[in-house]
Coordinates of C-alpha atoms in Angstrom, one line a residue:
M4 CA -39.5 174.3 46.8
K5 CA -41.4 174.6 44.3
K6 CA -39.3 176.7 42.6
L7 CA -36.2 174.6 42.3
A8 CA -37.8 171.7 41.3
S9 CA -39.4 173.1 38.6
L10 CA -35.6 174.1 37.9
V11 CA -34.4 170.8 38.4
I12 CA -36.9 169.8 36.2
A13 CA -36.5 172.5 33.1
S14 CA -32.6 171.8 33.7
V15 CA -33.1 168.0 32.6
I16 CA -35.7 168.3 30.2
L17 CA -32.5 170.4 28.6
A18 CA -29.4 168.4 28.9
G19 CA -31.2 165.6 27.7
T20 CA -32.1 167.1 24.5
T21 CA -28.6 168.5 23.8
L22 CA -27.2 164.0 25.1
N23 CA -29.2 163.2 22.2
L24 CA -28.5 165.3 19.1
F25 CA -24.4 164.7 20.8
A26 CA -25.4 161.2 20.1
A27 CA -26.5 162.3 16.8
E28 CA -24.2 163.9 15.3
E29 CA -21.5 161.9 16.5
A30 CA -23.3 158.4 14.8
A31 CA -23.4 160.6 11.5
T32 CA -19.7 161.2 12.0
T33 CA -18.3 157.9 12.2
T34 CA -20.1 157.0 9.8
Q35 CA -19.2 159.5 7.0
I36 CA -15.5 159.4 7.6
P37 CA -13.8 156.8 5.6
K38 CA -10.7 154.9 5.8
A39 CA -7.0 156.1 4.3
S40 CA -4.7 154.6 1.8
S41 CA -1.7 156.8 2.1
L42 CA -0.4 159.9 3.5
D43 CA -2.3 162.6 1.9
E44 CA -6.0 160.5 1.1
L45 CA -4.9 160.9 4.9
L46 CA -4.4 164.5 5.0
A47 CA -7.9 165.0 2.8
T48 CA -9.7 163.4 4.6
V49 CA -8.5 164.9 7.7
K50 CA -9.4 168.5 5.8
V51 CA -12.5 168.0 4.9
A52 CA -13.5 165.6 8.5
R53 CA -12.4 169.2 10.1
T54 CA -14.5 171.5 7.6
A55 CA -17.4 169.1 8.7
D56 CA -16.7 169.4 12.5
S57 CA -16.7 173.5 12.1
A58 CA -20.0 172.8 10.4
L59 CA -21.4 170.4 12.7
N60 CA -20.2 172.3 15.5
K61 CA -21.9 175.8 14.0
Q62 CA -25.3 173.2 13.8
R63 CA -24.8 172.0 17.3
I64 CA -24.9 175.5 18.5
K65 CA -27.7 176.8 16.9
D66 CA -29.6 173.4 18.1
F67 CA -28.4 174.0 21.5
Q68 CA -29.8 177.6 21.6
A69 CA -33.0 177.0 20.1
A70 CA -33.4 174.5 22.5
R71 CA -32.3 177.2 25.3
T72 CA -35.2 179.5 23.7
R73 CA -37.3 176.4 24.3
Q74 CA -36.4 175.5 27.8
K75 CA -36.6 179.2 28.7
S76 CA -40.2 179.2 27.6
L77 CA -41.4 175.8 29.4
L78 CA -39.9 177.6 33.0
D79 CA -41.3 180.5 32.8
N80 CA -45.1 178.9 31.9
A81 CA -43.5 176.5 35.4
L82 CA -42.7 179.6 37.2
A83 CA -46.0 181.0 36.6
E84 CA -48.0 178.1 37.4
E85 CA -47.0 178.1 40.8
K86 CA -47.4 181.7 41.7
R87 CA -50.9 181.1 40.1
Q88 CA -51.1 177.8 42.3
E89 CA -49.5 180.3 45.1
R90 CA -52.3 182.9 45.3
R91 CA -55.0 180.2 45.2
T92 CA -53.5 178.4 48.1
V93 CA -53.3 181.8 49.8
T94 CA -57.2 182.0 48.2
L95 CA -58.1 178.3 49.8
K96 CA -56.1 178.4 53.0
A97 CA -58.3 181.5 53.6
Q98 CA -61.6 180.6 53.5
Y99 CA -61.3 177.7 54.7
D100 CA -60.3 179.2 57.8
A101 CA -63.8 181.4 57.3
N102 CA -65.3 177.9 57.1
E103 CA -64.0 176.8 60.5
V104 CA -64.8 179.6 62.3
K105 CA -68.4 179.3 60.6
I106 CA -68.4 176.1 61.7
A107 CA -67.7 176.6 64.9
E108 CA -70.2 178.9 65.5
M109 CA -72.8 176.8 63.8
D110 CA -71.6 173.9 66.2
D111 CA -72.7 176.8 69.4
Q112 CA -75.3 177.8 67.6
L113 CA -76.7 174.1 67.1
K114 CA -75.7 172.9 71.3
L115 CA -77.9 176.0 72.2
K116 CA -80.8 174.9 70.8
S117 CA -80.6 171.1 70.9
A118 CA -79.8 170.3 74.6
N119 CA -83.2 169.8 75.3
L120 CA -83.8 168.0 72.3
G121 CA -80.4 165.3 73.2
E122 CA -82.1 164.9 76.6
M123 CA -85.2 163.9 74.9
F124 CA -83.6 161.2 72.2
G125 CA -82.3 159.7 75.3
V126 CA -85.4 159.2 77.1
V127 CA -87.0 158.3 73.7
R128 CA -85.0 155.4 72.7
Q129 CA -84.5 154.0 76.1
V130 CA -88.3 154.4 76.7
S131 CA -88.9 152.7 73.1
L132 CA -86.3 149.9 73.6
D133 CA -88.4 149.3 77.2
T134 CA -91.4 149.3 75.8
S135 CA -90.1 146.8 72.8
Q136 CA -88.9 144.0 75.3
R137 CA -92.2 144.4 77.3
I138 CA -94.5 143.7 74.5
V139 CA -92.7 140.9 73.1
G140 CA -92.7 139.5 76.5
S141 CA -96.7 140.6 77.1
V142 CA -99.7 138.1 76.0
I143 CA -101.7 141.0 74.0
S144 CA -98.9 140.4 71.7
A145 CA -100.6 137.8 71.1
Q146 CA -103.7 139.3 69.8
F147 CA -101.9 142.2 68.4
P148 CA -98.9 140.9 67.4
G149 CA -95.9 142.8 65.0
R150 CA -96.0 146.3 67.5
E151 CA -92.2 145.8 68.5
V152 CA -90.5 145.9 65.3
F153 CA -91.4 149.9 65.6
L154 CA -90.1 150.4 69.1
D155 CA -86.7 148.4 67.5
E156 CA -85.9 150.2 65.0
L157 CA -86.9 154.2 67.0
G158 CA -84.5 152.8 69.9
A159 CA -81.6 151.5 67.0
R160 CA -82.6 154.9 65.1
K161 CA -79.4 157.7 65.2
E162 CA -81.5 161.0 64.5
L163 CA -84.3 162.4 66.1
P164 CA -86.8 161.3 66.7
T165 CA -90.1 163.2 64.3
I166 CA -93.6 164.5 66.1
V167 CA -95.7 161.3 64.1
E168 CA -93.1 158.9 65.7
L169 CA -93.1 160.8 69.4
Q170 CA -97.4 160.7 68.9
K171 CA -96.6 156.6 67.4
L172 CA -94.5 155.7 70.8
W173 CA -97.7 157.3 72.7
I174 CA -99.6 155.3 71.0
A175 CA -98.1 152.0 71.3
L176 CA -98.3 152.7 75.3
Q177 CA -101.5 153.6 75.8
T178 CA -102.2 150.8 73.9
E179 CA -100.5 148.3 76.4
M180 CA -101.8 150.0 79.6
T181 CA -105.2 149.8 78.0
Q182 CA -105.0 146.7 77.2
S183 CA -104.0 145.0 80.3
G184 CA -107.1 146.1 81.6
K185 CA -109.5 144.0 79.5
I186 CA -110.4 140.4 79.0
V187 CA -111.2 140.1 75.5
T188 CA -111.4 137.1 73.3
F189 CA -110.4 136.8 69.6
E190 CA -110.1 134.3 66.9
G191 CA -105.8 133.1 66.9
D192 CA -104.1 129.6 65.8
V193 CA -102.9 128.1 68.2
I194 CA -100.4 125.0 68.0
L195 CA -101.9 121.7 69.9
G196 CA -99.3 119.2 71.7
D197 CA -99.4 117.2 68.5
G198 CA -97.6 120.8 67.1
T199 CA -101.0 120.8 64.8
K200 CA -101.7 124.2 64.3
Q201 CA -106.0 124.8 64.9
T202 CA -107.6 128.4 64.8
M203 CA -110.0 128.3 68.3
S204 CA -111.3 131.3 70.2
V205 CA -108.6 132.4 72.7
T206 CA -109.6 134.9 76.3
R207 CA -107.1 137.3 77.2
V208 CA -106.7 137.7 80.5
G209 CA -105.4 141.3 80.8
V210 CA -101.6 140.7 80.8
F211 CA -101.8 137.6 82.5
N212 CA -103.4 134.5 80.9
L213 CA -105.2 133.1 77.7
L214 CA -107.4 130.9 77.6
S215 CA -109.3 127.9 75.6
D216 CA -112.1 125.9 75.9
S217 CA -109.8 123.7 76.7
G218 CA -107.6 125.3 79.2
Y219 CA -104.7 127.1 79.9
V220 CA -102.9 128.5 76.5
V221 CA -99.4 130.2 76.9
Y222 CA -97.4 133.0 74.3
N223 CA -94.2 131.5 73.4
T224 CA -92.2 135.1 73.2
A225 CA -89.6 133.2 71.1
L226 CA -91.7 132.4 68.7
G227 CA -94.8 134.9 68.7
E228 CA -97.5 132.3 69.0
M229 CA -99.9 130.5 71.1
Q230 CA -99.2 127.2 72.1
A231 CA -101.3 125.1 74.0
L232 CA -100.1 123.3 77.6
V233 CA -99.0 119.1 76.9
R234 CA -100.7 119.0 80.1
Q235 CA -102.9 120.9 82.2
P236 CA -102.1 122.1 85.6
D237 CA -104.4 120.3 88.6
A238 CA -107.7 120.7 89.0
E239 CA -108.0 122.6 91.0
F240 CA -106.5 125.3 88.5
S241 CA -108.2 124.1 85.6
D242 CA -111.6 123.6 86.7
T243 CA -111.4 127.2 87.2
V244 CA -111.2 127.9 83.5
S245 CA -114.3 126.5 82.1
S246 CA -116.4 127.6 84.3
F247 CA -115.2 131.7 84.1
I248 CA -115.4 131.1 80.5
G249 CA -118.8 129.9 80.7
S250 CA -120.1 132.4 82.5
S251 CA -122.1 135.4 82.4
A252 CA -121.5 136.9 86.2
A253 CA -120.0 139.9 87.1
M254 CA -117.1 138.6 89.5
E255 CA -115.7 134.6 88.8
G256 CA -113.1 132.9 90.1
L257 CA -110.2 132.2 88.0
A258 CA -106.7 131.2 88.5
V259 CA -104.4 134.2 87.4
D260 CA -100.3 133.6 86.7
P261 CA -98.9 136.2 87.3
S262 CA -94.9 135.3 85.7
R263 CA -97.1 135.3 82.3
G264 CA -96.9 131.5 81.5
S265 CA -93.5 130.5 83.7
L266 CA -95.6 129.0 86.7
L267 CA -97.8 127.4 84.6
R268 CA -95.2 125.6 82.5
L269 CA -93.8 124.6 86.1
L270 CA -96.8 122.9 86.4
T271 CA -97.1 121.0 83.6
Q272 CA -93.7 119.8 85.1
K273 CA -95.3 118.5 87.8
K274 CA -95.3 114.8 87.8
T275 CA -99.0 112.9 89.1
T276 CA -99.7 110.4 91.5
M277 CA -99.5 107.9 89.0
E278 CA -96.0 108.8 88.0
R279 CA -94.7 109.1 91.0
Y280 CA -96.1 105.4 91.5
H281 CA -94.3 104.4 89.0
Q282 CA -91.1 106.0 90.2
G283 CA -91.0 103.3 92.7
G284 CA -89.9 100.8 90.2
L285 CA -90.4 96.6 90.6
V286 CA -90.2 97.4 94.9
G287 CA -93.1 99.3 94.5
Y288 CA -94.9 97.3 92.3
V289 CA -94.6 94.7 95.2
I290 CA -95.1 96.5 98.1
T291 CA -98.1 97.4 96.2
A292 CA -98.7 93.3 96.1
L293 CA -98.4 92.8 99.4
L294 CA -101.0 95.7 100.5
A295 CA -103.4 95.1 98.3
F296 CA -102.4 90.4 99.4
G297 CA -103.1 91.9 102.7
L298 CA -106.3 94.4 102.1
I299 CA -107.8 90.9 100.6
I300 CA -107.3 88.5 104.0
V301 CA -108.3 91.8 106.3
F302 CA -111.7 91.9 104.0
E303 CA -111.8 88.1 104.6
R304 CA -111.0 88.0 108.0
I305 CA -114.0 91.1 108.8
I306 CA -116.3 89.3 106.8
A307 CA -115.6 85.5 108.4
L308 CA -114.9 87.1 112.0
T309 CA -118.6 88.7 112.2
S310 CA -120.3 86.6 111.2
I311 CA -118.7 84.2 113.5
G312 CA -119.3 86.7 116.1
S313 CA -123.2 86.9 115.2
K314 CA -123.8 82.9 115.3
I315 CA -122.3 83.0 118.5
K316 CA -124.4 85.9 120.2
K317 CA -127.2 83.6 118.6
Q318 CA -126.3 80.2 119.7
A319 CA -125.3 81.5 123.6
K320 CA -129.3 82.2 123.5
S321 CA -130.5 78.6 122.2
S322 CA -129.3 75.0 124.0
T323 CA -129.1 73.7 121.1
P324 CA -125.8 73.0 119.6
G325 CA -125.1 74.8 115.9
N326 CA -122.0 74.9 113.8
N327 CA -120.4 77.6 115.0
P328 CA -117.3 77.5 117.7
L329 CA -119.8 77.6 121.4
G330 CA -121.8 75.0 119.4
R331 CA -119.3 72.7 119.0
I332 CA -117.9 73.4 122.6
M333 CA -121.9 72.7 123.8
S334 CA -121.4 69.7 121.3
I335 CA -118.6 68.8 124.1
Y336 CA -120.1 69.5 126.8
Q337 CA -123.3 67.7 125.9
A338 CA -121.9 64.5 124.8
N339 CA -119.4 64.6 128.2
R340 CA -121.2 65.7 130.6
D341 CA -121.5 62.2 132.9
L342 CA -117.8 63.1 133.4
A343 CA -115.8 64.7 136.0
T344 CA -115.0 68.0 136.2
D345 CA -112.2 68.1 135.6
D346 CA -111.9 66.0 132.7
L347 CA -114.5 67.2 131.5
E348 CA -112.7 70.9 131.8
L349 CA -109.8 69.0 129.8
K350 CA -112.4 68.3 127.3
L351 CA -113.8 71.8 127.5
D352 CA -110.4 73.3 126.6
E353 CA -109.3 71.1 124.1
A354 CA -112.1 72.3 122.0
V355 CA -111.5 75.3 122.9
L356 CA -107.9 75.3 121.9
K357 CA -109.1 73.5 118.7
E358 CA -111.3 76.5 117.4
T359 CA -108.4 79.2 118.3
P360 CA -106.9 78.4 115.6
K361 CA -109.1 78.8 113.2
I362 CA -110.5 82.0 114.7
E363 CA -106.8 84.2 114.7
R364 CA -106.2 82.3 110.9
G365 CA -104.1 85.6 108.9
V366 CA -103.7 87.9 111.7
N367 CA -99.9 87.4 111.9
I368 CA -99.9 87.4 108.1
I369 CA -101.6 90.6 108.5
K370 CA -98.6 91.6 110.9
V371 CA -96.1 90.5 109.1
L372 CA -96.6 92.0 106.2
A373 CA -97.3 96.0 107.8
A374 CA -94.3 95.4 109.3
V375 CA -92.6 94.2 105.5
S376 CA -93.9 97.4 103.8
P377 CA -91.4 99.5 105.0
L378 CA -88.5 97.3 105.0
L379 CA -88.7 97.1 101.6
G380 CA -90.1 100.4 101.4
L381 CA -86.2 100.8 102.8
L382 CA -84.6 98.6 100.3
G383 CA -85.8 100.0 97.5
T384 CA -84.5 104.0 99.1
V385 CA -81.1 102.4 99.8
T386 CA -80.8 101.2 95.9
G387 CA -82.1 104.2 94.5
M388 CA -80.0 106.7 96.5
I389 CA -76.8 104.3 95.1
A390 CA -77.8 104.9 91.6
T391 CA -78.4 108.1 92.3
F392 CA -74.3 108.5 93.5
Q393 CA -73.4 106.0 90.9
S394 CA -74.7 109.0 88.5
I395 CA -73.3 112.0 90.5
T396 CA -69.9 109.9 90.7
L397 CA -70.2 109.7 86.4
F398 CA -71.4 113.3 85.5
G399 CA -70.4 115.1 88.4
T400 CA -72.9 117.7 90.0
G401 CA -73.4 119.9 87.5
D402 CA -76.9 119.2 87.8
P403 CA -78.5 120.3 91.3
K404 CA -82.2 118.8 89.3
L405 CA -80.5 115.5 88.2
M406 CA -79.6 114.7 91.7
A407 CA -83.0 116.1 93.4
G408 CA -84.7 113.9 90.9
G409 CA -83.6 110.7 91.8
I410 CA -83.5 111.5 95.2
S411 CA -87.4 111.6 94.8
T412 CA -87.4 108.8 93.0
A413 CA -85.4 106.5 95.4
L414 CA -87.4 108.6 98.4
M415 CA -90.5 107.0 97.5
T416 CA -90.4 103.6 97.9
T417 CA -90.0 104.6 101.4
V418 CA -93.9 106.5 100.8
L419 CA -94.9 103.5 99.1
G420 CA -94.7 100.9 102.1
L421 CA -95.4 103.3 104.8
I422 CA -99.1 103.7 103.1
S423 CA -98.5 100.2 102.9
A424 CA -97.9 99.5 106.2
I425 CA -100.3 102.1 108.3
P426 CA -103.3 101.3 107.0
L427 CA -102.1 97.3 107.8
I428 CA -101.5 98.0 111.5
F429 CA -104.7 99.7 111.9
L430 CA -106.8 96.6 110.2
H431 CA -104.3 93.7 111.4
A432 CA -105.5 95.4 115.6
I433 CA -108.7 95.6 114.0
V434 CA -108.9 91.7 113.0
S435 CA -106.6 90.8 115.9
G436 CA -109.5 92.6 118.5
K437 CA -112.5 90.6 116.8
S438 CA -110.6 87.3 117.1
K439 CA -109.3 88.3 120.7
S440 CA -113.0 89.2 121.5
I441 CA -114.7 86.2 119.8
V442 CA -112.0 83.4 121.7
H443 CA -112.4 85.3 125.0
V444 CA -116.4 84.6 124.5
L445 CA -115.5 80.9 124.3
E446 CA -113.3 80.3 127.0
E447 CA -115.9 82.9 128.8
Q448 CA -118.3 79.8 127.7
S449 CA -116.7 77.4 128.5
T450 CA -115.7 78.2 131.9
G451 CA -119.2 79.3 132.4
L452 CA -120.0 75.1 131.2
L453 CA -118.2 73.7 133.5
A454 CA -118.9 75.9 136.5
E455 CA -122.4 75.1 135.9
H456 CA -121.8 70.9 135.6
A457 CA -119.6 71.8 139.3
E458 CA -123.0 73.3 140.7
K459 CA -124.6 69.9 139.4
G460 CA -122.4 67.5 140.9
A461 CA -122.2 69.2 144.2

């Protein structure tokens, strides 16, 4: 095919050259023949043209032979180049086949020599990536930041690790294991609740907690910085921090978060007692007001009834009427002792009835408050549940926390109602018992006076 292509190229070049010569000669002939005006001139012109054509044809043959010689030389050169390239092709193909065989042999040798190294490479990559993830989430990184950079690079590399890199991986693993069993105090920047950064002493307890003088500190793995909790957990946990930091004893108790800060963050979201109280809203405030009003009545009644009871006891030991219920009954008895027994009984009953409302004043109010408080709590719960279900209707149930939070808020009024009702019920029983006891003493004393009057009349 290459030889045929060379012949075609040479033929095209030769034909082009010949056509150019013919065109040039034709143009010259056309321009040289003049126009004849007679037959003699025409004959002479024909003879001249014939002689010119004969010379022109000879020149054409000569030019064609010269062009043919040149084209033959070009063709010979092209054929020689083709043969040279064919010989070179054979040589290169033989070299290519030899290289293929050599590469296959070297691949086999590489597989034999790097079989165990390939397995090691996979293990090193996996261990590097796993260790990097563990270090990123470890509170030890708060004291030693940036250790994961080398591990990430080692895990992403495609080449076999060097001895130095394997040693650095071993040191990283050993450092993490060693530091996990230490309690260390170091200086570090802590982001406070208001967003400011402050350098302070931080105590690291293994891989579990970070402590400062102000309480627990958490390590934000996403930002790579230490942050003070917005709110410390309950006192039962936070009180152990100060005692632990300031203790010089060999052993000291400390509340440890095994989740490395997750539980502490959840505890900060736990609502305090006052926050839960304010969740009760207007109904909760009304229940609190009723409880306060009831307690005021209870304390006033207990003080008053205790004073009345003490005066009655003293009056029972004295025959001189005083300014107390029993003294006033005795005054009525002494003023009407000349009456008949039946009439005197009516007078004494009337006196007891007059004293009874003063003694039992406020007892029924306490009872009503104890009954109304849980009803108000139930009212607040129902209205809260209605609001919760309205939110579910509008926004759906995609967020269970929304529904749980609404129900928790709604139930808070029930809790407040029960907290108000339970002590009021007990206090009502105490006040009611005291008042009934005093009334019973008055009835008993009036009955004794009637009996004494009846004995004298008999």
